[in-house]
Short mmCIF file of C-alpha atoms and ligand atoms in Angstrom, two decimals:
data_model
loop_
_atom_site.label_atom_id
_atom_site.label_comp_id
_atom_site.label_asym_id
_atom_site.label_seq_id
_atom_site.Cartn_x
_atom_site.Cartn_y
_atom_site.Cartn_z
CA MET A 1 52.01 21.10 -26.56
CA THR A 2 51.52 17.46 -25.46
CA ALA A 3 47.99 16.08 -25.42
CA SER A 4 46.33 15.68 -22.02
CA THR A 5 45.32 12.09 -21.24
CA ALA A 6 43.06 10.40 -18.66
CA VAL A 7 42.02 6.83 -17.90
CA VAL A 8 38.36 6.00 -17.19
CA LEU A 9 38.21 2.83 -15.09
CA LEU A 10 34.91 1.15 -15.90
CA THR A 11 33.36 -1.28 -13.44
CA ARG A 12 29.58 -1.71 -13.54
CA ASP A 13 28.82 1.30 -15.71
CA LEU A 14 29.10 -0.42 -19.09
CA ARG A 15 27.53 2.17 -21.37
CA VAL A 16 28.34 5.28 -23.38
CA HIS A 17 25.06 7.21 -22.83
CA ASP A 18 24.56 9.23 -19.67
CA HIS A 19 27.92 8.24 -18.26
CA PRO A 20 29.15 11.14 -16.10
CA ALA A 21 32.70 9.80 -15.68
CA LEU A 22 33.15 9.17 -19.40
CA ALA A 23 31.38 12.33 -20.59
CA SER A 24 33.24 14.67 -18.22
CA THR A 25 36.60 13.10 -18.97
CA CYS A 26 36.02 13.37 -22.72
CA ALA A 27 35.10 17.04 -22.27
CA ALA A 28 38.19 17.81 -20.18
CA PHE A 29 40.99 15.76 -21.83
CA ASP A 30 42.36 15.43 -25.35
CA GLN A 31 42.78 11.67 -25.06
CA VAL A 32 40.70 9.24 -23.06
CA VAL A 33 41.42 5.58 -22.33
CA PRO A 34 38.34 3.57 -21.28
CA LEU A 35 39.65 0.60 -19.28
CA TYR A 36 38.02 -2.56 -18.00
CA VAL A 37 40.04 -4.90 -15.78
CA LEU A 38 38.91 -8.53 -15.57
CA ASP A 39 39.45 -9.04 -11.87
CA PRO A 40 40.10 -12.65 -10.75
CA ALA A 41 38.76 -11.73 -7.29
CA LEU A 42 35.31 -11.29 -8.83
CA ALA A 43 35.46 -14.23 -11.24
CA GLY A 44 33.56 -17.44 -10.53
CA ARG A 45 30.81 -15.93 -8.37
CA SER A 46 28.14 -16.55 -11.00
CA ALA A 47 28.56 -18.12 -14.42
CA ASN A 48 25.38 -16.33 -15.52
CA ARG A 49 26.67 -12.91 -14.60
CA THR A 50 30.12 -13.60 -16.02
CA ARG A 51 28.56 -14.43 -19.36
CA PHE A 52 26.33 -11.34 -19.25
CA LEU A 53 29.36 -9.18 -18.32
CA HIS A 54 31.38 -10.44 -21.29
CA GLN A 55 28.49 -9.77 -23.64
CA ALA A 56 28.15 -6.26 -22.22
CA LEU A 57 31.90 -5.65 -22.62
CA ALA A 58 31.83 -6.78 -26.26
CA ASP A 59 28.93 -4.42 -26.94
CA LEU A 60 30.67 -1.55 -25.15
CA ARG A 61 33.84 -2.11 -27.14
CA ALA A 62 31.86 -1.98 -30.40
CA GLN A 63 30.18 1.25 -29.35
CA LEU A 64 33.43 2.87 -28.24
CA ARG A 65 35.01 1.89 -31.56
CA ASP A 66 32.11 3.58 -33.39
CA LEU A 67 33.06 6.75 -31.49
CA GLY A 68 36.69 6.49 -32.59
CA GLY A 69 37.93 4.99 -29.31
CA ASP A 70 38.17 1.47 -27.94
CA LEU A 71 37.84 -0.50 -24.74
CA VAL A 72 41.19 -1.39 -23.27
CA VAL A 73 41.00 -4.75 -21.51
CA ARG A 74 43.42 -5.99 -18.88
CA HIS A 75 43.46 -8.95 -16.48
CA GLY A 76 44.49 -8.70 -12.85
CA ASP A 77 44.08 -6.36 -9.93
CA PRO A 78 42.16 -3.27 -11.10
CA VAL A 79 44.26 -0.87 -9.04
CA THR A 80 47.62 -2.22 -10.24
CA GLU A 81 46.44 -2.37 -13.85
CA THR A 82 45.02 1.16 -13.79
CA ILE A 83 48.27 2.62 -12.45
CA ARG A 84 50.29 0.60 -14.96
CA LEU A 85 48.16 1.75 -17.90
CA ALA A 86 48.22 5.37 -16.72
CA ALA A 87 52.03 5.22 -16.82
CA GLU A 88 52.01 3.59 -20.27
CA VAL A 89 49.87 6.33 -21.82
CA ASP A 90 51.25 9.26 -19.76
CA ALA A 91 47.89 9.95 -18.15
CA THR A 92 47.56 12.57 -15.44
CA ALA A 93 44.11 11.57 -14.18
CA VAL A 94 41.82 8.63 -13.47
CA ALA A 95 38.00 8.74 -13.41
CA LEU A 96 35.70 6.22 -11.72
CA SER A 97 31.97 5.86 -10.98
CA ALA A 98 31.49 5.73 -7.21
CA ASP A 99 30.09 2.46 -5.85
CA VAL A 100 28.93 1.29 -2.42
CA SER A 101 29.71 -2.37 -1.72
CA HIS A 102 32.40 -3.45 0.71
CA TYR A 103 34.55 -4.65 -2.17
CA ALA A 104 34.02 -1.49 -4.24
CA SER A 105 34.81 0.84 -1.34
CA ARG A 106 38.03 -1.01 -0.63
CA ARG A 107 39.01 -0.90 -4.30
CA GLU A 108 38.31 2.84 -4.33
CA ARG A 109 40.40 3.47 -1.20
CA ARG A 110 43.31 1.50 -2.61
CA LEU A 111 43.04 3.32 -5.93
CA ARG A 112 43.03 6.67 -4.16
CA ALA A 113 46.19 5.79 -2.24
CA GLU A 114 48.00 4.54 -5.35
CA CYS A 115 46.91 7.56 -7.41
CA GLU A 116 48.30 9.85 -4.73
CA ARG A 117 51.57 7.92 -4.70
CA HIS A 118 51.88 8.23 -8.49
CA ARG A 119 50.70 11.86 -8.62
CA LEU A 120 47.57 11.00 -10.54
CA HIS A 121 44.40 12.98 -10.02
CA LEU A 122 41.50 10.65 -9.10
CA ARG A 123 37.97 11.89 -9.64
CA LEU A 124 34.79 10.06 -8.63
CA PHE A 125 31.51 10.49 -10.47
CA PRO A 126 27.85 9.59 -9.90
CA GLY A 127 25.90 7.36 -12.28
CA LEU A 128 25.08 4.07 -10.54
CA THR A 129 21.86 5.41 -9.05
CA VAL A 130 19.33 8.14 -9.85
CA VAL A 131 20.18 10.06 -6.67
CA GLU A 132 23.63 9.54 -5.17
CA PRO A 133 23.90 7.59 -1.92
CA GLY A 134 24.38 10.11 0.88
CA ALA A 135 22.80 12.99 -1.06
CA LEU A 136 19.62 12.78 1.04
CA ARG A 137 19.76 12.91 4.83
CA PRO A 138 16.79 12.37 7.13
CA GLY A 139 15.58 15.48 8.97
CA GLY A 140 15.90 13.98 12.45
CA GLY A 141 19.61 13.17 12.01
CA GLY A 142 21.45 10.04 10.93
CA ASP A 143 23.63 9.47 7.90
CA HIS A 144 21.01 7.63 5.82
CA TYR A 145 17.32 6.81 5.61
CA ARG A 146 16.37 3.62 7.43
CA VAL A 147 12.73 3.67 6.24
CA PHE A 148 11.62 3.70 2.61
CA SER A 149 8.53 5.99 2.55
CA PRO A 150 10.20 9.18 3.81
CA TYR A 151 13.18 8.42 1.57
CA HIS A 152 10.85 8.13 -1.42
CA ARG A 153 9.17 11.45 -0.61
CA ALA A 154 12.54 13.24 -0.41
CA TRP A 155 13.87 11.42 -3.49
CA ALA A 156 10.91 12.35 -5.71
CA VAL A 157 11.31 16.10 -5.09
CA HIS A 158 15.11 16.16 -5.06
CA ARG A 159 16.86 17.94 -7.93
CA TRP A 160 18.23 15.16 -10.13
CA ARG A 161 21.44 15.69 -12.11
CA GLU A 162 21.29 16.48 -15.83
CA GLU A 163 21.19 13.48 -18.14
CA LEU A 164 24.23 13.41 -20.45
CA ALA A 165 24.58 12.48 -24.11
CA ALA A 166 27.15 9.94 -25.30
CA PRO A 167 30.54 11.53 -26.11
CA ARG A 168 30.67 12.60 -29.77
CA ARG A 169 34.20 11.35 -30.25
CA ILE A 170 36.78 9.54 -28.21
CA ALA A 171 40.45 9.92 -29.07
CA LEU A 172 42.69 7.13 -27.83
CA PRO A 173 46.47 7.67 -27.51
CA ALA A 174 48.42 6.12 -30.39
CA ARG A 175 49.89 2.66 -29.91
CA VAL A 176 47.96 1.73 -26.78
CA ARG A 177 47.62 -2.04 -26.57
CA VAL A 178 43.85 -2.67 -26.38
CA GLY A 179 43.97 -6.30 -25.23
CA GLN A 180 41.85 -9.33 -26.04
CA LEU A 181 38.32 -9.76 -24.84
CA PRO A 182 37.73 -13.48 -24.29
CA ALA A 183 34.59 -14.97 -25.90
CA PRO A 184 31.63 -15.00 -23.46
CA PRO A 185 31.92 -18.17 -21.33
CA ALA A 186 28.97 -20.54 -20.93
CA GLY A 187 26.37 -19.55 -18.34
CA ASP A 188 24.21 -21.85 -16.21
CA SER A 189 20.77 -20.74 -17.40
CA PRO A 190 19.67 -21.65 -20.94
CA GLU A 191 17.18 -18.76 -21.22
CA ALA A 192 19.34 -15.98 -19.77
CA ALA A 193 19.01 -12.47 -21.24
CA VAL A 194 21.86 -11.17 -23.39
CA GLY A 195 23.99 -8.35 -21.98
CA GLY A 196 24.85 -5.01 -23.60
CA GLU A 197 23.83 -1.37 -23.82
CA ARG A 198 22.18 -1.67 -27.22
CA VAL A 199 19.98 -4.56 -26.06
CA ALA A 200 19.15 -2.56 -22.93
CA ARG A 201 18.11 0.56 -24.83
CA GLN A 202 16.00 -1.49 -27.20
CA ARG A 203 14.42 -3.30 -24.26
CA LEU A 204 13.52 0.02 -22.64
CA THR A 205 11.98 1.39 -25.84
CA ASP A 206 10.01 -1.81 -26.45
CA TRP A 207 8.77 -1.98 -22.88
CA LEU A 208 7.74 1.67 -22.31
CA PRO A 209 4.26 1.23 -23.88
CA GLU A 210 3.58 -1.24 -21.01
CA LEU A 211 4.26 1.46 -18.43
CA THR A 212 0.64 2.61 -18.14
CA ARG A 213 -0.37 -0.91 -17.12
CA TYR A 214 2.51 -1.38 -14.66
CA GLY A 215 0.58 -0.36 -11.55
CA ASP A 216 -2.11 -2.99 -12.18
CA GLN A 217 0.02 -5.69 -13.74
CA HIS A 218 3.39 -5.82 -12.04
CA ASP A 219 2.29 -8.41 -9.47
CA ASP A 220 0.70 -10.72 -12.03
CA MET A 221 3.23 -13.52 -12.07
CA ALA A 222 1.97 -15.23 -15.20
CA GLY A 223 1.51 -11.90 -17.03
CA ASP A 224 5.26 -11.27 -16.78
CA ASP A 225 4.83 -7.59 -17.66
CA THR A 226 7.64 -5.99 -15.69
CA SER A 227 10.50 -4.27 -17.51
CA ARG A 228 13.16 -6.96 -16.98
CA LEU A 229 15.70 -4.15 -17.00
CA SER A 230 17.31 -5.28 -13.73
CA PRO A 231 20.34 -7.10 -15.20
CA TYR A 232 21.04 -4.06 -17.41
CA LEU A 233 20.77 -1.72 -14.44
CA ARG A 234 23.01 -4.08 -12.47
CA PHE A 235 25.83 -3.74 -15.01
CA GLY A 236 25.06 -0.13 -15.89
CA CYS A 237 24.17 -1.00 -19.50
CA VAL A 238 21.46 1.58 -19.05
CA SER A 239 21.50 4.53 -16.70
CA PRO A 240 18.87 4.46 -13.94
CA LEU A 241 18.43 8.21 -14.38
CA ALA A 242 17.73 7.77 -18.10
CA VAL A 243 15.18 5.03 -17.31
CA ALA A 244 13.49 7.22 -14.68
CA ASN A 245 13.41 10.23 -17.03
CA ARG A 246 11.90 8.24 -19.86
CA ALA A 247 9.30 6.77 -17.54
CA GLY A 248 8.34 10.27 -16.38
CA ASP A 249 6.00 10.38 -13.37
CA ARG A 250 8.34 10.39 -10.37
CA SER A 251 5.71 9.27 -7.92
CA GLY A 252 4.30 6.57 -10.21
CA PRO A 253 4.63 2.89 -9.30
CA PHE A 254 7.42 2.10 -11.76
CA VAL A 255 9.77 4.95 -10.87
CA ARG A 256 9.02 4.10 -7.23
CA GLN A 257 10.71 0.72 -7.82
CA LEU A 258 13.81 2.52 -9.09
CA CYS A 259 13.70 4.44 -5.84
CA TRP A 260 13.78 1.15 -3.92
CA ARG A 261 16.99 0.41 -5.77
CA ASP A 262 18.48 3.77 -4.74
CA PHE A 263 17.20 3.22 -1.21
CA TYR A 264 19.16 -0.01 -0.77
CA TYR A 265 22.29 1.61 -2.24
CA GLN A 266 22.21 4.36 0.35
CA VAL A 267 21.58 1.76 3.07
CA THR A 268 24.55 -0.29 1.84
CA ALA A 269 26.81 2.78 1.63
CA ALA A 270 26.10 3.39 5.32
CA PHE A 271 26.02 -0.30 6.31
CA PRO A 272 28.44 -2.22 4.05
CA GLU A 273 28.03 -5.40 6.17
CA ILE A 274 24.53 -5.83 4.73
CA SER A 275 25.34 -9.26 3.21
CA THR A 276 26.54 -10.75 6.46
CA THR A 277 25.07 -8.90 9.44
CA ALA A 278 21.47 -8.19 10.49
CA TYR A 279 20.73 -4.55 9.72
CA ARG A 280 18.09 -4.02 12.39
CA ARG A 281 19.45 -3.69 15.89
CA GLY A 282 17.86 -6.25 18.17
CA ALA A 283 16.66 -8.49 15.32
CA THR A 284 16.04 -12.05 16.51
CA GLU A 285 18.17 -14.56 14.65
CA ARG A 286 17.49 -18.19 15.46
CA TRP A 287 17.90 -20.07 12.23
CA ARG A 288 17.84 -23.73 11.32
CA TYR A 289 20.53 -25.23 9.14
CA ASP A 290 19.09 -28.18 7.19
CA ASP A 291 21.11 -28.99 4.08
CA ASP A 292 18.47 -31.31 2.61
CA ALA A 293 15.70 -28.71 2.93
CA LEU A 294 17.98 -26.04 1.48
CA ALA A 295 18.83 -28.30 -1.47
CA ALA A 296 15.13 -29.04 -2.10
CA TRP A 297 14.39 -25.30 -2.09
CA THR A 298 17.38 -24.51 -4.33
CA GLU A 299 16.43 -27.16 -6.87
CA GLY A 300 12.71 -26.40 -6.91
CA ARG A 301 11.43 -29.64 -5.37
CA THR A 302 9.85 -28.58 -2.08
CA GLY A 303 6.42 -29.85 -3.06
CA MET A 304 5.07 -26.28 -2.82
CA PRO A 305 4.25 -25.47 -6.45
CA ILE A 306 4.54 -21.69 -6.29
CA VAL A 307 7.95 -21.95 -4.60
CA ASP A 308 9.24 -24.60 -6.99
CA ALA A 309 7.99 -22.56 -9.96
CA GLY A 310 9.95 -19.50 -8.81
CA MET A 311 13.15 -21.42 -8.15
CA ARG A 312 12.96 -23.15 -11.51
CA GLN A 313 12.41 -19.85 -13.28
CA LEU A 314 15.55 -18.59 -11.53
CA ARG A 315 17.60 -21.55 -12.71
CA THR A 316 16.27 -21.42 -16.27
CA GLN A 317 16.36 -17.67 -16.87
CA GLY A 318 18.81 -16.32 -14.30
CA TRP A 319 15.96 -14.05 -13.28
CA MET A 320 12.83 -14.36 -11.16
CA HIS A 321 9.65 -12.32 -10.97
CA ASN A 322 9.69 -9.99 -7.94
CA ARG A 323 6.58 -11.57 -6.42
CA ALA A 324 8.17 -15.02 -6.78
CA ARG A 325 11.33 -13.69 -5.07
CA LEU A 326 9.22 -12.51 -2.14
CA ILE A 327 7.39 -15.84 -1.95
CA THR A 328 10.44 -18.11 -2.29
CA ALA A 329 12.43 -16.01 0.19
CA GLY A 330 9.49 -15.89 2.63
CA TYR A 331 9.11 -19.66 2.39
CA LEU A 332 12.83 -20.26 3.08
CA THR A 333 13.08 -17.91 6.04
CA THR A 334 9.62 -17.82 7.61
CA HIS A 335 8.48 -21.38 6.95
CA LEU A 336 11.68 -23.45 6.70
CA GLY A 337 13.27 -21.13 9.28
CA GLN A 338 16.55 -21.13 7.36
CA ASP A 339 19.12 -18.40 7.57
CA TRP A 340 18.56 -15.62 5.01
CA ARG A 341 22.30 -15.70 4.26
CA SER A 342 21.85 -19.13 2.63
CA GLY A 343 19.14 -17.65 0.41
CA VAL A 344 21.34 -14.67 -0.46
CA ALA A 345 24.08 -17.06 -1.61
CA VAL A 346 21.77 -19.14 -3.82
CA PHE A 347 20.20 -16.08 -5.46
CA PHE A 348 23.63 -14.54 -5.88
CA ARG A 349 24.86 -17.55 -7.76
CA TRP A 350 22.03 -17.54 -10.30
CA LEU A 351 20.71 -13.98 -10.68
CA LEU A 352 21.86 -11.90 -13.65
CA ASP A 353 20.87 -8.85 -11.62
CA GLY A 354 22.41 -10.20 -8.40
CA ASP A 355 24.10 -7.41 -6.49
CA VAL A 356 25.04 -6.84 -2.89
CA ALA A 357 22.71 -3.93 -2.11
CA ASN A 358 19.50 -5.21 -3.70
CA ASN A 359 19.91 -8.89 -3.02
CA SER A 360 20.92 -8.62 0.62
CA GLY A 361 18.68 -5.59 1.27
CA ASN A 362 15.61 -7.41 -0.02
CA TRP A 363 16.50 -10.69 1.73
CA GLN A 364 16.87 -8.88 5.02
CA TRP A 365 13.56 -7.13 4.45
CA VAL A 366 11.83 -10.50 3.94
CA ALA A 367 13.63 -12.16 6.87
CA GLY A 368 12.61 -9.39 9.26
CA THR A 369 16.18 -8.34 9.99
CA GLY A 370 16.19 -5.43 7.54
CA ASN A 371 14.37 -2.21 6.71
CA ASP A 372 10.78 -3.43 7.03
CA THR A 373 8.93 -1.36 9.63
CA LYS A 374 6.67 -4.39 10.29
CA PRO A 375 9.06 -7.33 10.51
CA TYR A 376 7.74 -10.87 10.89
CA ARG A 377 4.56 -10.36 8.85
CA GLY A 378 2.14 -13.30 8.63
CA PHE A 379 2.75 -15.53 5.64
CA ASN A 380 0.22 -17.85 3.98
CA LEU A 381 1.76 -19.44 0.95
CA VAL A 382 -1.41 -20.69 -0.70
CA ARG A 383 -3.12 -17.34 -0.24
CA GLN A 384 -0.14 -15.65 -1.90
CA ALA A 385 -0.21 -18.14 -4.76
CA GLU A 386 -3.95 -17.72 -5.33
CA ARG A 387 -3.70 -13.97 -5.24
CA TYR A 388 -0.75 -13.46 -7.57
CA ASP A 389 -1.17 -16.50 -9.83
CA PRO A 390 -4.97 -16.79 -9.73
CA ALA A 391 -5.35 -19.10 -12.73
CA GLY A 392 -2.24 -21.16 -11.87
CA ASP A 393 -0.57 -20.43 -15.22
CA TYR A 394 2.75 -19.38 -13.70
CA VAL A 395 3.01 -22.69 -11.86
CA ARG A 396 2.00 -24.76 -14.87
CA ARG A 397 4.63 -22.97 -16.99
CA TRP A 398 7.50 -23.72 -14.63
CA VAL A 399 6.41 -27.02 -13.07
CA PRO A 400 5.49 -29.17 -16.07
CA GLU A 401 4.67 -32.16 -13.82
CA LEU A 402 1.54 -30.19 -12.85
CA ALA A 403 0.66 -29.01 -16.37
CA GLY A 404 -2.40 -31.29 -16.46
CA VAL A 405 -3.93 -29.89 -13.25
CA GLN A 406 -6.63 -27.35 -14.06
CA GLY A 407 -7.18 -23.92 -12.48
CA ARG A 408 -6.01 -22.95 -9.03
CA ALA A 409 -6.10 -26.56 -7.80
CA VAL A 410 -2.52 -26.55 -9.05
CA HIS A 411 -1.51 -24.62 -5.92
CA GLN A 412 -2.52 -27.45 -3.57
CA PRO A 413 -1.71 -30.72 -5.30
CA TRP A 414 -1.88 -32.55 -1.92
CA LYS A 415 -5.64 -31.90 -1.97
CA LEU A 416 -6.22 -33.49 -5.38
CA PRO A 417 -8.40 -36.63 -5.49
CA ASP A 418 -6.27 -39.72 -4.78
CA GLN A 419 -6.34 -41.06 -8.32
CA LEU A 420 -5.21 -37.76 -9.85
CA ARG A 421 -2.59 -37.20 -7.20
CA ARG A 422 -1.05 -40.60 -7.85
CA ALA A 423 -0.90 -39.83 -11.57
CA VAL A 424 1.11 -36.67 -10.98
CA ASP A 425 4.85 -37.13 -10.48
CA TYR A 426 5.30 -34.39 -7.89
CA PRO A 427 6.58 -34.64 -4.29
CA PRO A 428 4.43 -33.99 -1.20
CA PRO A 429 5.19 -30.74 0.68
CA LEU A 430 8.43 -30.80 2.62
CA SER A 431 7.62 -31.26 6.27
CA VAL A 432 9.39 -29.17 8.86
CA PRO A 433 9.52 -30.57 12.42
CA GLY A 434 7.62 -28.43 14.90
CA THR A 435 5.62 -26.43 12.34
CA ASP A 436 1.98 -26.67 11.32
CA PRO A 437 1.51 -24.36 8.35
CA VAL A 438 -2.04 -23.03 7.98
CA TRP A 439 -2.02 -23.61 4.25
CA LEU A 440 -1.73 -27.39 4.59
CA ARG A 441 -4.92 -27.69 6.65
C1 FAD B 501 14.61 -11.77 -1.97
C2 FAD B 501 14.80 -10.73 -3.08
C3 FAD B 501 16.05 -10.59 -3.70
C4 FAD B 501 16.24 -9.64 -4.70
N1 FAD B 501 17.48 -9.51 -5.29
C5 FAD B 501 17.70 -8.55 -6.21
C6 FAD B 501 18.98 -8.36 -6.80
O1 FAD B 501 19.95 -9.06 -6.48
N2 FAD B 501 19.12 -7.40 -7.75
C7 FAD B 501 18.06 -6.60 -8.13
O2 FAD B 501 18.24 -5.74 -8.99
N3 FAD B 501 16.86 -6.73 -7.57
C8 FAD B 501 16.62 -7.67 -6.63
N4 FAD B 501 15.38 -7.81 -6.08
C9 FAD B 501 14.34 -6.81 -6.39
C10 FAD B 501 13.38 -7.15 -7.53
O3 FAD B 501 12.85 -8.43 -7.36
C11 FAD B 501 14.03 -7.05 -8.92
O4 FAD B 501 14.72 -5.84 -9.05
C12 FAD B 501 12.96 -7.10 -10.02
O5 FAD B 501 12.19 -8.28 -9.91
C13 FAD B 501 13.63 -7.03 -11.38
O6 FAD B 501 12.71 -7.19 -12.41
P1 FAD B 501 12.34 -5.99 -13.39
O7 FAD B 501 13.56 -5.36 -13.91
O8 FAD B 501 11.36 -6.53 -14.37
O9 FAD B 501 11.63 -4.99 -12.36
P2 FAD B 501 10.59 -3.82 -12.59
O10 FAD B 501 9.36 -4.18 -11.81
O11 FAD B 501 10.41 -3.49 -14.01
O12 FAD B 501 11.25 -2.60 -11.80
C14 FAD B 501 12.18 -1.71 -12.42
C15 FAD B 501 13.49 -1.68 -11.67
O13 FAD B 501 13.30 -1.23 -10.34
C16 FAD B 501 14.24 -1.88 -9.48
N5 FAD B 501 13.50 -2.63 -8.45
C17 FAD B 501 12.29 -3.21 -8.55
N6 FAD B 501 11.93 -3.79 -7.39
C18 FAD B 501 12.95 -3.57 -6.53
C19 FAD B 501 13.18 -3.92 -5.17
N7 FAD B 501 12.30 -4.60 -4.42
N8 FAD B 501 14.36 -3.55 -4.62
C20 FAD B 501 15.27 -2.87 -5.32
N9 FAD B 501 15.11 -2.51 -6.61
C21 FAD B 501 13.96 -2.86 -7.20
C22 FAD B 501 15.05 -2.84 -10.33
O14 FAD B 501 16.26 -2.20 -10.69
C23 FAD B 501 14.15 -3.04 -11.54
O15 FAD B 501 14.86 -3.37 -12.70
C24 FAD B 501 15.15 -8.80 -5.08
C25 FAD B 501 13.91 -8.94 -4.45
C26 FAD B 501 13.74 -9.91 -3.48
C27 FAD B 501 12.39 -10.02 -2.80
#
């Protein structure tokens, strides 16, 4: 009897533990070919993420080799390459983790059509979220939850799928050409985290003791006590279900953040235009387009220390504290009045965790065009800075020009005594015609 063979097309599920597509395929077929296709359509969006991706692929290949298999790497269009490989190895089936973005849905539709044409069985699996997009429907009708709190209540009591172990063994067909994995290219951020499942699992284990302090500490910008798992979740180096299970308490503040992630995935599944179009019907959109102001914001030289600190952390680490993301995004949209889409693009270029659902979903929330039930909240930058960076340490760390300014005075350098202000090489706050921000008074 000939051995049964299937291809698992990997995308942003770069792990061997708790991988429904991989585990089920290994259980059902004699031979399994894990495939990653380096897709030129996705290349060049972010040097930081490209580097992280290559590191994650190298780690995945090493782990698959430990299990007796390998990672087959191809370049080109993922649909064409999957069909070609399936023919090469005489596969009868293809497995894929379902995804929600515009690009991913199109890729999935094309793959389905080509699989049908070539008499291949295509099966989709969960795994990118804790609860699958579409699994929860609001009571009053509608295809998805538009508001977070009721979604969270339903999510926390929903029956989650079983967590799966890594396959014990993977048998690859003989003579399959595995392909070269190029060395990780240079990224843009010198302090970027390193990609890979093993780093992710270690990070989770090392961070879990902090969990009990998360509720009190997660907004402390200088404390920097959040999990920093987001890039690993972004590339599926760790399963969100496994993270939620290890954290335990489903209603606790940490698992609640994972629910926000699921929330934006189910929004994006229902509204794939989230990166380009206001989500909220009737949202007012009257934006300014000022290239100089946008450049000052992007480069961290607005003269608002808490904003500049956040943007410089982003450029240095390819990651920014959540509170700093809220502040920098609020400053760009509410104060500078600039289009949230410009902010989405800048974050998307730098963030290791940058993804369509979370980046655009959060930007729209901040800009008042998204899922916030109270859009256009008041925004006082100095109050935010003093509340979440009370001693000013976050600013001093990221804006070294202000390192000599003591205490919270660092948040308002324009109020320093003349002599001190002249000694500090830091710009005055960017002025925006027609605005009179309360925090400058
Ligand atoms: C303007 C803006 C843009 C953002 N863009 C992204 C993005 O592109 N990718 C991204 O993963 N997150 C994004 N976030 C959400 C959040 O800032 C990051 O997920 C978080 O800072 C990552 O750090 P952490 O892993 O230490 O988080 P933790 O506090 O340890 O939280 C654990 C996990 O929960 C999830 N999570 C936490 N907060 C949110 C949130 N508000 N929305 C959705 N998921 C959340 C993340 O997966 C995170 O890794 C954005 C937030 C804002 C305000």
